[in-house]
Short mmCIF file of C-alpha atoms in Angstrom, two decimals:
data_model
loop_
_atom_site.label_atom_id
_atom_site.label_comp_id
_atom_site.label_asym_id
_atom_site.label_seq_id
_atom_site.Cartn_x
_atom_site.Cartn_y
_atom_site.Cartn_z
CA MET A 180 -0.18 0.10 0.03
CA ALA A 181 1.42 3.01 -0.77
CA LEU A 182 1.94 5.59 2.09
CA ALA A 183 0.82 8.62 0.56
CA ALA A 184 -1.61 9.28 -2.68
CA ASP A 185 0.30 10.69 -4.99
CA HIS A 186 2.63 8.10 -3.96
CA SER A 187 4.18 4.64 -5.69
CA THR A 188 6.59 3.29 -2.50
CA ASP A 189 5.84 0.14 -3.19
CA THR A 190 8.47 -1.63 -4.44
CA VAL A 191 12.17 -0.37 -4.90
CA LEU A 192 12.40 0.52 -8.01
CA ASN A 193 9.07 2.65 -7.77
CA ALA A 194 11.02 3.89 -4.12
CA ARG A 195 13.90 4.72 -6.87
CA ALA A 196 11.67 6.11 -8.93
CA ASP A 197 9.46 8.41 -6.35
CA ALA A 198 12.66 10.14 -5.02
CA ARG A 199 14.37 11.31 -8.11
CA ALA A 200 11.09 12.65 -9.01
CA GLN A 201 11.82 15.09 -6.56
CA GLY A 202 14.67 16.23 -7.06
CA GLY A 203 15.63 19.79 -9.00
CA GLN A 204 12.64 20.96 -7.21
CA VAL A 205 13.12 24.88 -5.48
CA SER A 206 11.69 25.88 -2.82
CA ASP A 207 12.15 29.64 -1.23
CA TRP A 208 15.06 28.72 2.00
CA MET A 209 17.59 26.34 0.07
CA PRO A 210 21.48 26.47 -0.75
CA TYR A 211 21.90 27.19 -4.58
CA LEU A 212 24.64 25.05 -6.61
CA PRO A 213 26.25 25.81 -8.53
CA ALA A 214 26.68 29.26 -6.61
CA SER A 215 26.88 30.93 -9.61
CA THR A 216 22.58 29.71 -10.24
CA SER A 217 21.49 32.05 -7.94
CA PRO A 218 18.17 33.88 -8.37
CA PHE A 219 19.40 36.06 -6.22
CA CYS A 220 23.45 37.24 -6.93
CA PRO A 221 24.25 40.78 -6.10
CA GLU A 222 23.86 43.26 -9.02
CA ASP A 223 27.32 44.04 -8.37
CA VAL A 224 28.95 40.98 -8.85
CA THR A 225 29.25 38.68 -11.19
CA ALA A 226 27.81 35.19 -11.25
CA ASP A 227 30.78 32.90 -12.19
CA SER A 228 32.64 34.79 -9.15
CA LEU A 229 30.30 33.74 -6.67
CA THR A 230 31.15 30.69 -4.19
CA TRP A 231 28.46 30.22 -1.31
CA ALA A 232 24.37 30.97 -2.01
CA GLU A 233 21.95 30.14 -0.22
CA THR A 234 18.67 31.50 1.64
CA VAL A 235 18.30 29.99 4.62
CA ALA A 236 14.49 29.61 6.24
CA PRO A 237 13.84 31.35 9.52
CA GLY A 238 15.33 29.67 12.18
CA GLY A 239 17.40 27.96 10.19
CA TYR A 240 21.41 27.35 10.10
CA THR A 241 24.13 27.40 7.59
CA HIS A 242 27.57 26.89 8.43
CA LYS A 243 30.61 27.59 5.55
CA VAL A 244 34.60 27.36 5.53
CA LEU A 245 35.38 30.20 3.16
CA ALA A 246 39.40 31.00 1.79
CA ARG A 247 40.98 33.70 2.93
CA GLY A 248 39.92 37.41 0.59
CA THR A 249 36.49 36.03 0.54
CA ARG A 250 33.42 38.52 0.65
CA LEU A 251 30.25 37.69 2.35
CA ARG A 252 27.63 39.40 2.07
CA LEU A 253 24.50 39.27 4.50
CA GLU A 254 21.15 40.57 2.84
CA ASP A 255 17.86 40.91 4.95
CA PRO A 256 14.93 40.89 1.92
CA THR A 257 12.60 41.11 4.52
CA GLY A 258 13.47 43.41 7.28
CA GLU A 259 13.10 40.71 10.07
CA ALA A 260 16.54 38.40 9.60
CA CYS A 261 18.38 37.89 12.53
CA ALA A 262 22.35 36.58 11.09
CA HIS A 263 23.48 35.67 14.67
CA THR A 264 27.51 35.02 13.59
CA VAL A 265 30.50 33.23 14.90
CA LEU A 266 33.74 32.52 13.04
CA TYR A 267 37.08 30.55 13.60
CA ASN A 268 39.99 30.53 12.16
CA ALA A 269 40.23 27.74 10.09
CA LEU A 270 43.58 26.12 10.63
CA GLU A 271 43.51 26.80 14.15
CA PRO A 272 39.22 27.37 15.26
CA ALA A 273 40.59 27.38 19.21
CA GLU A 274 41.21 30.95 17.19
CA ARG A 275 37.73 32.60 17.06
CA LEU A 276 35.40 35.31 16.96
CA ASN A 277 35.99 37.36 20.64
CA VAL A 278 33.26 39.93 21.39
CA ALA A 279 34.93 41.63 23.83
CA ASP A 280 37.51 42.32 22.19
CA THR A 281 35.86 43.71 19.41
CA GLN A 282 33.79 45.48 20.80
CA LYS A 283 37.15 47.19 24.02
CA ILE A 284 39.68 47.19 20.68
CA PRO A 285 38.41 49.51 18.38
CA TRP A 286 36.39 51.82 21.17
CA GLN A 287 33.51 51.15 20.15
CA ALA A 288 29.98 48.73 21.45
CA TYR A 289 28.03 48.96 17.82
CA LEU A 290 28.89 47.17 15.25
CA GLY A 291 29.65 49.53 11.78
CA THR A 292 31.31 50.19 8.90
CA GLY A 293 34.91 49.35 9.50
CA HIS A 294 34.84 47.54 12.38
CA PRO A 295 36.89 44.40 12.76
CA LEU A 296 35.70 41.75 14.16
CA LEU A 297 38.66 40.26 16.34
CA SER A 298 39.82 36.84 17.81
CA GLY A 299 41.06 36.98 21.05
CA ASP A 300 44.79 36.25 19.34
CA GLY A 301 44.88 39.46 18.76
CA ARG A 302 44.10 39.74 14.50
CA VAL A 303 41.10 40.66 12.66
CA LEU A 304 39.29 37.60 11.53
CA ALA A 305 36.36 39.91 9.13
CA THR A 306 36.35 43.62 8.23
CA ILE A 307 32.91 45.12 7.44
CA LEU A 308 33.09 46.56 3.97
CA THR A 309 29.54 48.05 3.79
CA ASP A 310 26.56 48.22 6.21
CA THR A 311 23.87 49.93 5.12
CA SER A 312 21.64 48.01 8.41
CA GLY A 313 23.36 49.67 11.80
CA ARG A 314 21.67 48.08 13.62
CA HIS A 315 23.85 45.07 14.51
CA ASP A 316 24.83 43.87 18.39
CA ALA A 317 27.15 42.30 20.19
CA PHE A 318 24.77 42.91 23.69
CA CYS A 319 23.27 39.97 24.07
CA GLY A 320 24.20 36.88 22.33
CA THR A 321 22.13 34.45 20.65
CA SER A 322 19.14 32.79 22.87
CA THR A 323 19.33 29.75 24.88
CA ALA A 324 16.67 26.64 25.42
CA ALA A 325 16.04 28.35 28.62
CA TRP A 326 15.35 31.55 27.47
CA ASN A 327 13.20 30.48 24.21
CA ALA A 328 11.12 28.23 26.57
CA LEU A 329 10.67 31.38 28.81
CA ARG A 330 9.69 33.67 26.64
CA TYR A 331 8.32 30.73 23.37
CA GLY A 332 7.21 28.17 25.17
CA THR A 333 9.38 25.75 23.31
CA ALA A 334 12.64 25.86 22.38
CA LEU A 335 13.32 22.45 20.85
CA PRO A 336 15.61 22.94 17.80
CA GLU A 337 13.15 20.94 15.37
CA GLY A 338 10.44 22.93 16.25
CA PRO A 339 8.54 26.04 16.11
CA ALA A 340 10.94 28.56 17.62
CA PRO A 341 14.84 27.21 18.16
CA ALA A 342 17.53 29.00 20.20
CA GLY A 343 20.74 30.58 18.25
CA ARG A 344 23.04 28.09 20.66
CA ASP A 345 21.02 24.89 19.72
CA LEU A 346 22.08 25.28 15.88
CA PHE A 347 25.34 27.19 16.48
CA VAL A 348 26.21 23.75 18.83
CA LYS A 349 25.15 21.49 14.84
CA ALA A 350 26.71 23.60 13.01
CA ALA A 351 29.75 23.82 15.44
CA ALA A 352 29.75 19.90 15.26
CA LYS A 353 29.76 19.06 11.34
CA HIS A 354 33.25 21.23 12.00
CA GLY A 355 33.92 18.57 14.94
CA LEU A 356 33.95 21.53 16.82
CA GLY A 357 32.50 20.67 20.40
CA PRO A 358 29.96 23.28 22.47
CA ALA A 359 32.85 24.39 24.20
CA ASP A 360 33.85 25.39 20.67
CA VAL A 361 30.72 28.41 20.32
CA PRO A 362 32.23 31.83 21.95
CA PRO A 363 30.01 34.34 22.76
CA SER A 364 28.59 36.03 19.18
CA VAL A 365 27.90 38.86 17.34
CA SER A 366 24.39 39.96 15.55
CA PHE A 367 23.41 41.60 12.26
CA PHE A 368 20.04 42.92 11.37
CA GLN A 369 18.60 43.33 14.79
CA GLY A 370 20.16 44.54 18.40
CA VAL A 371 19.35 47.16 21.20
CA ARG A 372 21.08 50.28 21.98
CA VAL A 373 22.85 51.01 26.11
CA ALA A 374 20.98 53.72 27.70
CA ALA A 375 22.09 55.85 30.24
CA ASP A 376 20.85 53.30 33.19
CA GLY A 377 22.58 50.75 30.97
CA SER A 378 19.09 49.50 30.45
CA PHE A 379 19.08 48.31 26.56
CA ASP A 380 17.14 49.04 24.48
CA TRP A 381 15.53 47.14 21.36
CA ALA A 382 16.74 49.51 18.43
CA GLY A 383 15.02 46.29 16.12
CA SER A 384 15.72 46.24 12.61
CA SER A 385 15.74 48.58 10.21
CA GLY A 386 13.41 47.40 7.88
CA ALA A 387 14.04 45.32 4.19
CA GLY A 388 16.85 45.55 2.15
CA THR A 389 19.44 45.95 4.18
CA ALA A 390 23.33 44.65 3.69
CA VAL A 391 26.26 43.79 5.35
CA GLU A 392 29.69 42.89 3.37
CA LEU A 393 32.39 41.35 4.83
CA VAL A 394 35.99 40.22 3.75
CA ALA A 395 37.85 37.20 5.18
CA GLU A 396 40.96 38.03 6.59
CA LEU A 397 41.69 34.75 7.11
CA PRO A 398 40.49 31.21 6.00
CA LEU A 399 37.38 31.70 8.17
CA ILE A 400 34.79 28.74 9.40
CA VAL A 401 30.66 30.49 9.12
CA LEU A 402 28.46 30.05 11.59
CA ILE A 403 25.48 31.39 11.32
CA ALA A 404 22.08 30.83 13.27
CA ASN A 405 19.12 33.27 11.42
CA VAL A 406 16.66 33.12 15.08
CA PRO A 407 14.92 35.82 16.83
CA HIS A 408 17.68 38.26 19.03
CA PRO A 409 16.72 37.27 22.62
CA ARG A 410 15.67 41.09 22.80
CA ASP A 411 12.72 40.99 20.53
CA PRO A 412 9.93 42.22 22.39
CA ARG A 413 7.39 40.63 19.90
CA PRO A 414 5.37 37.58 21.86
CA GLU A 415 5.52 35.28 18.39
CA TYR A 416 8.70 33.84 17.72
CA VAL A 417 8.84 35.86 14.10
CA VAL A 418 12.00 35.85 11.59
CA GLY A 419 12.68 35.88 8.11
CA PRO A 420 14.91 34.42 5.52
CA LEU A 421 18.74 35.48 5.60
CA ARG A 422 19.66 36.31 2.20
CA VAL A 423 24.02 34.22 1.82
CA HIS A 424 26.39 35.18 -1.05
CA ALA A 425 30.02 34.84 -0.98
CA TRP A 426 32.59 34.95 -3.39
CA ARG A 427 35.61 35.20 -4.72
CA THR A 428 37.92 37.34 -7.42
CA PRO A 429 41.25 38.28 -7.84
CA GLU A 430 40.41 41.63 -6.85
CA THR A 431 38.86 40.78 -3.40
CA ASN A 432 42.56 40.24 -1.41
CA PRO A 433 41.73 40.74 1.97
CA THR A 434 42.94 44.02 4.07
CA THR A 435 46.91 45.05 2.96
CA PRO A 436 48.21 48.65 3.98
CA ALA A 437 47.15 49.22 0.40
CA ASP A 438 43.01 50.31 1.78
CA GLU A 439 42.53 52.83 3.30
CA ARG A 440 40.85 51.09 6.37
CA PHE A 441 44.27 49.44 6.96
CA ASP A 442 44.78 52.66 8.68
CA ALA A 443 41.28 53.84 10.45
CA SER A 444 42.95 53.78 14.11
CA PRO A 445 46.41 52.10 15.39
CA GLU A 446 44.55 50.12 17.38
CA VAL A 447 43.12 48.08 13.56
CA ARG A 448 46.51 49.35 11.82
CA ARG A 449 48.44 46.89 14.88
CA ALA A 450 45.43 44.38 14.35
CA TYR A 451 46.27 44.38 10.86
CA LEU A 452 50.00 44.26 10.91
CA ASN A 453 49.70 40.87 13.13
CA THR A 454 47.02 39.30 10.41
CA LEU A 455 50.09 39.77 7.79
CA ASP A 456 52.26 38.62 9.66
CA TYR A 457 50.60 35.24 10.91
CA ALA A 458 49.58 35.12 7.30
CA GLU A 459 52.82 36.04 5.75
CA ALA A 460 54.31 32.67 8.01
CA ARG A 461 51.65 30.15 7.37
CA ALA A 462 52.03 31.64 3.55
CA LEU A 463 48.88 31.89 2.99
CA MET B 10 74.17 36.36 -3.30
CA THR B 11 72.10 38.93 -2.03
CA THR B 12 67.88 37.83 -2.57
CA THR B 13 66.48 41.28 -2.13
CA ILE B 14 62.44 40.39 -1.16
CA ASP B 15 59.74 42.88 -2.86
CA ASN B 16 56.26 42.51 -1.18
CA PRO B 17 54.94 45.38 -0.73
CA VAL B 18 51.94 44.21 -0.17
CA MET B 19 52.83 42.05 2.24
CA ARG B 20 55.28 44.57 3.87
CA PRO B 21 53.88 47.50 4.93
CA VAL B 22 56.76 50.42 5.87
CA THR B 23 57.37 51.13 9.03
CA THR B 24 60.19 53.28 11.34
CA VAL B 25 60.51 51.63 14.09
CA PRO B 26 62.85 52.69 16.71
CA VAL B 27 65.76 51.30 17.04
CA PRO B 28 65.39 50.05 21.81
CA THR B 29 68.08 52.30 23.73
CA THR B 30 67.97 48.80 26.23
CA THR B 31 71.60 47.94 27.29
CA TYR B 32 71.62 44.83 29.36
CA LEU B 33 75.06 45.37 30.27
CA THR B 34 76.56 47.50 33.31
CA PRO B 35 78.52 49.99 32.89
CA ASP B 36 81.54 47.24 33.32
CA GLY B 37 80.78 44.73 31.03
CA GLN B 38 78.50 42.35 32.92
CA LEU B 39 75.42 41.10 31.64
CA VAL B 40 72.52 41.59 33.64
CA SER B 41 69.05 39.74 33.78
CA SER B 42 65.92 41.10 30.83
CA VAL B 43 63.62 39.88 32.86
CA PRO B 44 61.03 42.55 33.69
CA VAL B 45 60.31 43.22 37.90
CA GLY B 46 57.03 41.95 37.73
CA ALA B 47 54.54 45.55 39.42
CA SER B 48 54.30 45.25 42.47
CA TYR B 49 51.87 47.36 44.85
CA SER B 50 54.07 50.72 45.80
CA ASP B 51 55.08 50.73 49.38
CA ASP B 52 52.32 53.50 50.50
CA THR B 53 49.24 51.98 48.82
CA PRO B 54 46.91 51.43 51.51
CA LEU B 55 44.74 48.06 52.39
CA ASP B 56 42.55 47.29 53.87
CA TRP B 57 41.67 43.28 53.55
CA GLY B 58 38.02 43.18 54.38
CA GLU B 59 35.59 40.63 55.97
CA PRO B 60 33.39 37.89 55.12
CA LEU B 61 29.82 40.28 53.14
CA VAL B 62 27.70 37.64 54.16
CA SER B 63 27.40 36.45 58.47
CA GLY B 64 28.21 32.71 58.19
CA ALA B 65 31.33 30.03 59.36
CA VAL B 66 34.19 30.66 56.68
CA VAL B 67 35.38 27.89 54.46
CA LEU B 68 37.66 28.92 53.24
CA ASP B 69 39.85 32.16 53.21
CA GLU B 70 43.07 32.66 51.34
CA GLN B 71 44.40 35.85 50.29
CA LEU B 72 45.79 36.34 45.98
CA ALA B 73 48.60 38.42 44.84
CA PRO B 74 48.50 40.50 42.77
CA ARG B 75 49.60 40.21 39.34
CA ALA B 76 48.44 35.97 40.60
CA SER B 77 45.63 33.67 39.31
CA TRP B 78 43.08 31.78 41.88
CA SER B 79 40.46 28.73 40.87
CA GLY B 80 38.06 27.09 43.74
CA VAL B 81 35.11 25.69 43.40
CA VAL B 82 31.34 27.34 45.35
CA ARG B 83 29.56 24.19 46.63
CA ALA B 84 26.01 25.40 45.62
CA GLY B 85 24.23 27.78 48.82
CA GLN B 86 28.15 29.18 49.72
CA VAL B 87 29.25 32.56 49.39
CA LEU B 88 32.42 33.77 47.59
CA THR B 89 33.19 37.18 48.90
CA ILE B 90 35.61 38.84 46.84
CA VAL B 91 37.52 42.08 48.85
CA ASP B 92 39.80 45.23 46.41
CA VAL B 93 42.36 45.13 49.24
CA GLY B 94 43.98 47.93 47.78
CA GLY B 95 41.38 49.82 45.65
CA ASN B 96 40.55 49.78 42.13
CA GLN B 97 42.30 45.70 41.25
CA SER B 98 40.24 44.04 38.72
CA GLY B 99 39.96 40.89 39.75
CA ASP B 100 38.87 39.29 36.18
CA CYS B 101 36.88 35.48 36.39
CA LEU B 102 34.85 33.19 35.17
CA LEU B 103 32.26 30.61 35.63
CA TYR B 104 32.39 27.27 35.29
CA ASN B 105 29.54 24.48 36.65
CA ALA B 106 32.23 22.11 38.16
CA GLN B 107 30.62 18.60 37.27
CA HIS B 108 30.32 19.65 33.53
CA THR B 109 33.01 22.37 32.95
CA ASP B 110 31.38 23.32 29.39
CA GLU B 111 28.47 25.15 30.47
CA ARG B 112 30.10 28.00 32.03
CA TYR B 113 29.52 32.06 32.23
CA SER B 114 27.94 34.00 29.46
CA ALA B 115 27.94 37.80 29.65
CA GLN B 116 26.04 38.17 26.81
CA ASP B 117 23.01 35.37 28.08
CA THR B 118 23.67 37.52 31.42
CA LEU B 119 22.97 40.51 30.60
CA ALA B 120 20.36 39.99 27.87
CA TRP B 121 18.91 38.44 30.92
CA GLN B 122 18.22 40.76 32.38
CA ASN B 123 18.24 43.78 29.94
CA SER B 124 21.19 45.79 31.19
CA ALA B 125 24.73 46.12 30.00
CA TYR B 126 25.97 46.06 33.79
CA ILE B 127 26.16 43.98 37.30
CA ARG B 128 24.75 44.52 39.77
CA THR B 129 23.74 43.90 42.87
CA GLY B 130 20.73 41.01 42.82
CA THR B 131 21.64 40.31 39.09
CA VAL B 132 22.22 36.65 38.07
CA LEU B 133 25.57 35.09 36.01
CA ARG B 134 24.16 33.09 33.62
CA SER B 135 25.96 30.42 31.94
CA ASN B 136 26.07 29.90 28.62
CA LEU B 137 22.19 27.59 28.53
CA GLY B 138 21.03 30.18 29.93
CA ARG B 139 21.16 28.98 33.24
CA ALA B 140 21.88 30.31 36.90
CA LEU B 141 25.63 29.46 38.49
CA MET B 142 26.04 32.68 40.63
CA THR B 143 23.92 35.03 41.86
CA VAL B 144 25.65 38.95 43.89
CA VAL B 145 23.79 38.77 46.67
CA ASP B 146 26.43 41.87 47.80
CA ASN B 147 27.56 44.70 46.34
CA GLU B 148 29.88 47.63 46.72
CA ILE B 149 30.16 49.70 44.46
CA ASP B 150 27.48 51.45 41.28
CA ARG B 151 28.33 48.71 38.93
CA GLN B 152 30.28 46.12 37.84
CA ASP B 153 31.04 45.26 34.00
CA THR B 154 31.26 42.69 32.26
CA ILE B 155 32.17 44.00 28.35
CA GLY B 156 35.81 45.48 28.92
CA GLY B 157 37.00 41.05 28.80
CA ALA B 158 40.17 40.39 29.43
CA CYS B 159 43.83 41.99 28.44
CA SER B 160 46.54 39.46 26.78
CA ARG B 161 49.23 39.16 25.72
CA GLU B 162 47.49 39.98 21.73
CA SER B 163 45.07 41.86 23.15
CA ASN B 164 47.83 44.61 24.43
CA THR B 165 49.38 44.55 21.10
CA LEU B 166 46.41 46.38 19.75
CA ARG B 167 45.91 48.48 22.77
CA TYR B 168 49.22 50.01 23.39
CA GLY B 169 51.83 48.66 20.84
CA HIS B 170 54.43 45.38 19.84
CA HIS B 171 56.73 47.30 23.31
CA VAL B 172 54.40 45.37 24.94
CA MET B 173 53.88 41.75 23.97
CA TYR B 174 55.76 40.83 26.98
CA HIS B 175 53.81 41.81 29.87
CA HIS B 176 51.39 39.01 31.28
CA GLY B 177 47.98 39.34 30.99
CA CYS B 178 44.90 37.77 32.12
CA ARG B 179 44.29 35.49 29.11
CA GLU B 180 47.77 34.33 30.30
CA ASN B 181 46.60 33.79 34.19
CA PHE B 182 43.45 31.87 32.69
CA LEU B 183 45.03 29.76 30.76
CA THR B 184 46.99 29.12 33.44
CA GLU B 185 44.48 28.55 35.63
CA GLY B 186 42.31 26.92 33.77
CA ALA B 187 45.24 23.96 32.92
CA LYS B 188 44.59 23.66 36.72
CA HIS B 189 41.36 22.21 35.87
CA GLY B 190 41.65 20.38 31.97
CA LEU B 191 40.49 23.81 30.50
CA GLY B 192 42.29 25.18 27.90
CA MET B 193 41.55 28.00 25.00
CA ARG B 194 38.55 26.84 23.73
CA ASP B 195 37.10 27.17 27.30
CA ILE B 196 38.05 30.89 27.82
CA VAL B 197 35.15 33.71 26.93
CA SER B 198 34.09 36.90 27.70
CA ASN B 199 34.64 37.66 31.96
CA ILE B 200 33.29 39.64 34.08
CA ASN B 201 35.71 42.33 35.87
CA TRP B 202 35.07 42.35 39.32
CA PHE B 203 36.15 45.75 40.77
CA MET B 204 36.06 47.17 37.23
CA ASN B 205 34.35 50.87 34.88
CA VAL B 206 33.62 50.36 31.99
CA PRO B 207 31.05 52.96 30.73
CA ILE B 208 29.54 52.91 28.16
CA GLU B 209 27.89 56.36 26.27
CA GLU B 210 25.56 56.83 23.84
CA ASP B 211 27.07 56.75 20.79
CA GLY B 212 28.41 53.46 21.69
CA ALA B 213 32.11 54.87 22.24
CA LEU B 214 33.22 52.49 25.39
CA GLY B 215 36.52 52.20 27.53
CA ILE B 216 38.22 50.95 30.62
CA VAL B 217 38.69 54.29 32.89
CA ASP B 218 38.81 55.26 36.97
CA GLY B 219 37.94 52.93 39.17
CA MET B 220 34.24 53.23 41.10
CA SER B 221 36.30 50.96 44.02
CA ALA B 222 37.89 51.83 47.22
CA PRO B 223 40.55 49.18 49.91
CA GLY B 224 38.75 46.90 50.92
CA LYS B 225 36.14 47.36 48.69
CA ARG B 226 33.73 43.38 48.12
CA VAL B 227 31.24 42.60 46.82
CA ALA B 228 29.60 38.44 47.54
CA LEU B 229 27.79 35.54 45.22
CA ARG B 230 25.98 33.25 46.15
CA ALA B 231 26.66 29.98 44.19
CA GLU B 232 23.26 28.09 42.27
CA ILE B 233 25.31 25.46 41.34
CA ASP B 234 28.76 24.03 42.60
CA THR B 235 31.10 26.31 40.44
CA LEU B 236 34.14 26.71 39.86
CA VAL B 237 35.58 30.07 39.69
CA LEU B 238 38.45 31.18 38.12
CA ILE B 239 40.24 35.13 39.36
CA SER B 240 43.25 36.12 36.86
CA ASN B 241 43.99 39.04 39.71
CA CYS B 242 45.02 41.75 36.77
CA PRO B 243 48.51 42.18 35.75
CA GLN B 244 47.30 45.25 33.70
CA MET B 245 50.34 48.02 33.68
CA ASN B 246 49.13 50.12 31.07
CA ASN B 247 45.45 51.15 31.52
CA PRO B 248 43.83 51.97 35.11
CA CYS B 249 42.00 49.21 35.96
CA ASN B 250 43.98 49.11 38.93
CA ASP B 251 45.68 52.70 38.76
CA PHE B 252 48.86 51.06 37.03
CA ASN B 253 49.87 49.74 40.57
CA PRO B 254 48.35 46.05 40.84
CA THR B 255 47.00 45.37 44.76
CA PRO B 256 45.91 41.87 45.94
CA LEU B 257 42.62 40.67 46.35
CA ARG B 258 41.10 38.67 49.70
CA MET B 259 38.63 34.88 48.78
CA ILE B 260 36.57 34.25 50.97
CA VAL B 261 34.24 31.80 50.70
CA SER B 262 31.74 31.41 53.65
CA GLU B 263 28.28 29.24 54.34
CA PRO B 264 25.63 31.93 55.39
CA ASP B 265 23.38 31.17 58.29
CA THR B 266 21.53 33.76 57.18
CA ASP B 267 18.54 33.59 54.17
CA LEU B 268 19.56 35.95 51.59
CA GLU B 269 17.71 38.79 49.98
CA TYR B 270 17.93 37.57 46.42
CA GLU B 271 16.26 34.81 44.83
CA ALA B 272 17.50 33.22 41.36
CA ASP B 273 14.51 33.13 38.80
CA VAL B 274 17.28 28.95 38.07
#
């Protein structure tokens, strides 16, 4: 007996034909392979140079290893995406995003154009090249199962209100990393601002159609969880799709002394020097 | 034959001043080049304090300037940290003593309470959102958990490559954590007891003059058995310790009264 009305799976051959007939379908959230087939290739990018193209589902996650010098663009088509992000040095994942240094070293808590995403080892993992959102956050991190259970009554990663940390743990595991390897994260497109008394004011999103573009200063493991910001005040679990595109061309180098941002501040200059020193020694 | 490396992209032109240090005495003898450790100045007022809560003291230790400390505070016990010399940053990490993959999360602590600072009543939460410890008493206005720990590497960004030889809190954490099987991956954003990091309206932030003083204290009640790592900050380039690293005192006691603050575990 067929298990579903429109499917004939009573024999192996029929099951195979049935499974194969499902190939080639599209959904609203999926990776586009090869990346050059992305229906959402950024206007200023040649499709053939794309190395990663994906629409991440609301409540979903993704991860990728990117070469040094790769450009990574995150887009929020609906104004409801929230890209919780963690970066690692792909060669030595004990080196990873350090949120405290990312806020402290540039003397600036809010992420924006030119902001370096620093590791705990005095190097720049990625630099924010452009930003049309300005609502990012490095204070609150992502959600935990305990938080989502309190907020939404459910938090299972396979359920309707997955928590960001649980998704990070899954993504990290696929790179041989354990729960202890998931550090504090940053979120793009949704955030808070600190009031005079220290309390957080919800800034939320700046609306549909914003994007942030990063350059990988080292080979990176990128983990992204697309879930509501933990301070999103709405009682419903609201999150929209997230577009991810990465590309590489002969011109997409990591930051060099020829770039204006190299000398943006004494602190960032020394961070780039440390990064170049590491990259040169490892022949990257 | 000489080989000229011509790679202007990878080799920024910089002027590196020649160090003026000499390692020889006038009569040609080699002297130690190990930098002398910071120790507090002779006229530093010291107040060793007492536990903030009444009860039987089960542990009482002095933590030297620049050194590290660790201990397990059992559920229900209270750890009093005394800022003996004033404005000494006690960089602090917390772990579930039974399962150290669960550890302090600055971001969960702040997001949960919707505030950027730690104050009396703050529940110090783990990366699973659970209560590790609760601040049951606190003698300064606010405590920092944004500024992170200093390290050899971050010191090079902040102050220049000439300070690479300085000892840092991250190094203390690694040394102390190794005693408990913890390593690089276990170091996350930490608490800085007695350090002052205001965040201004435009997002500017920095470590500024402290609000503490000799003898100021904070008291933490453990909600579960908690492994506590402390780095008594060796930093000598910012005002977190008034450029004068001083001791801390760590006191664990069994409180004999009910404490006001209830952790919503």
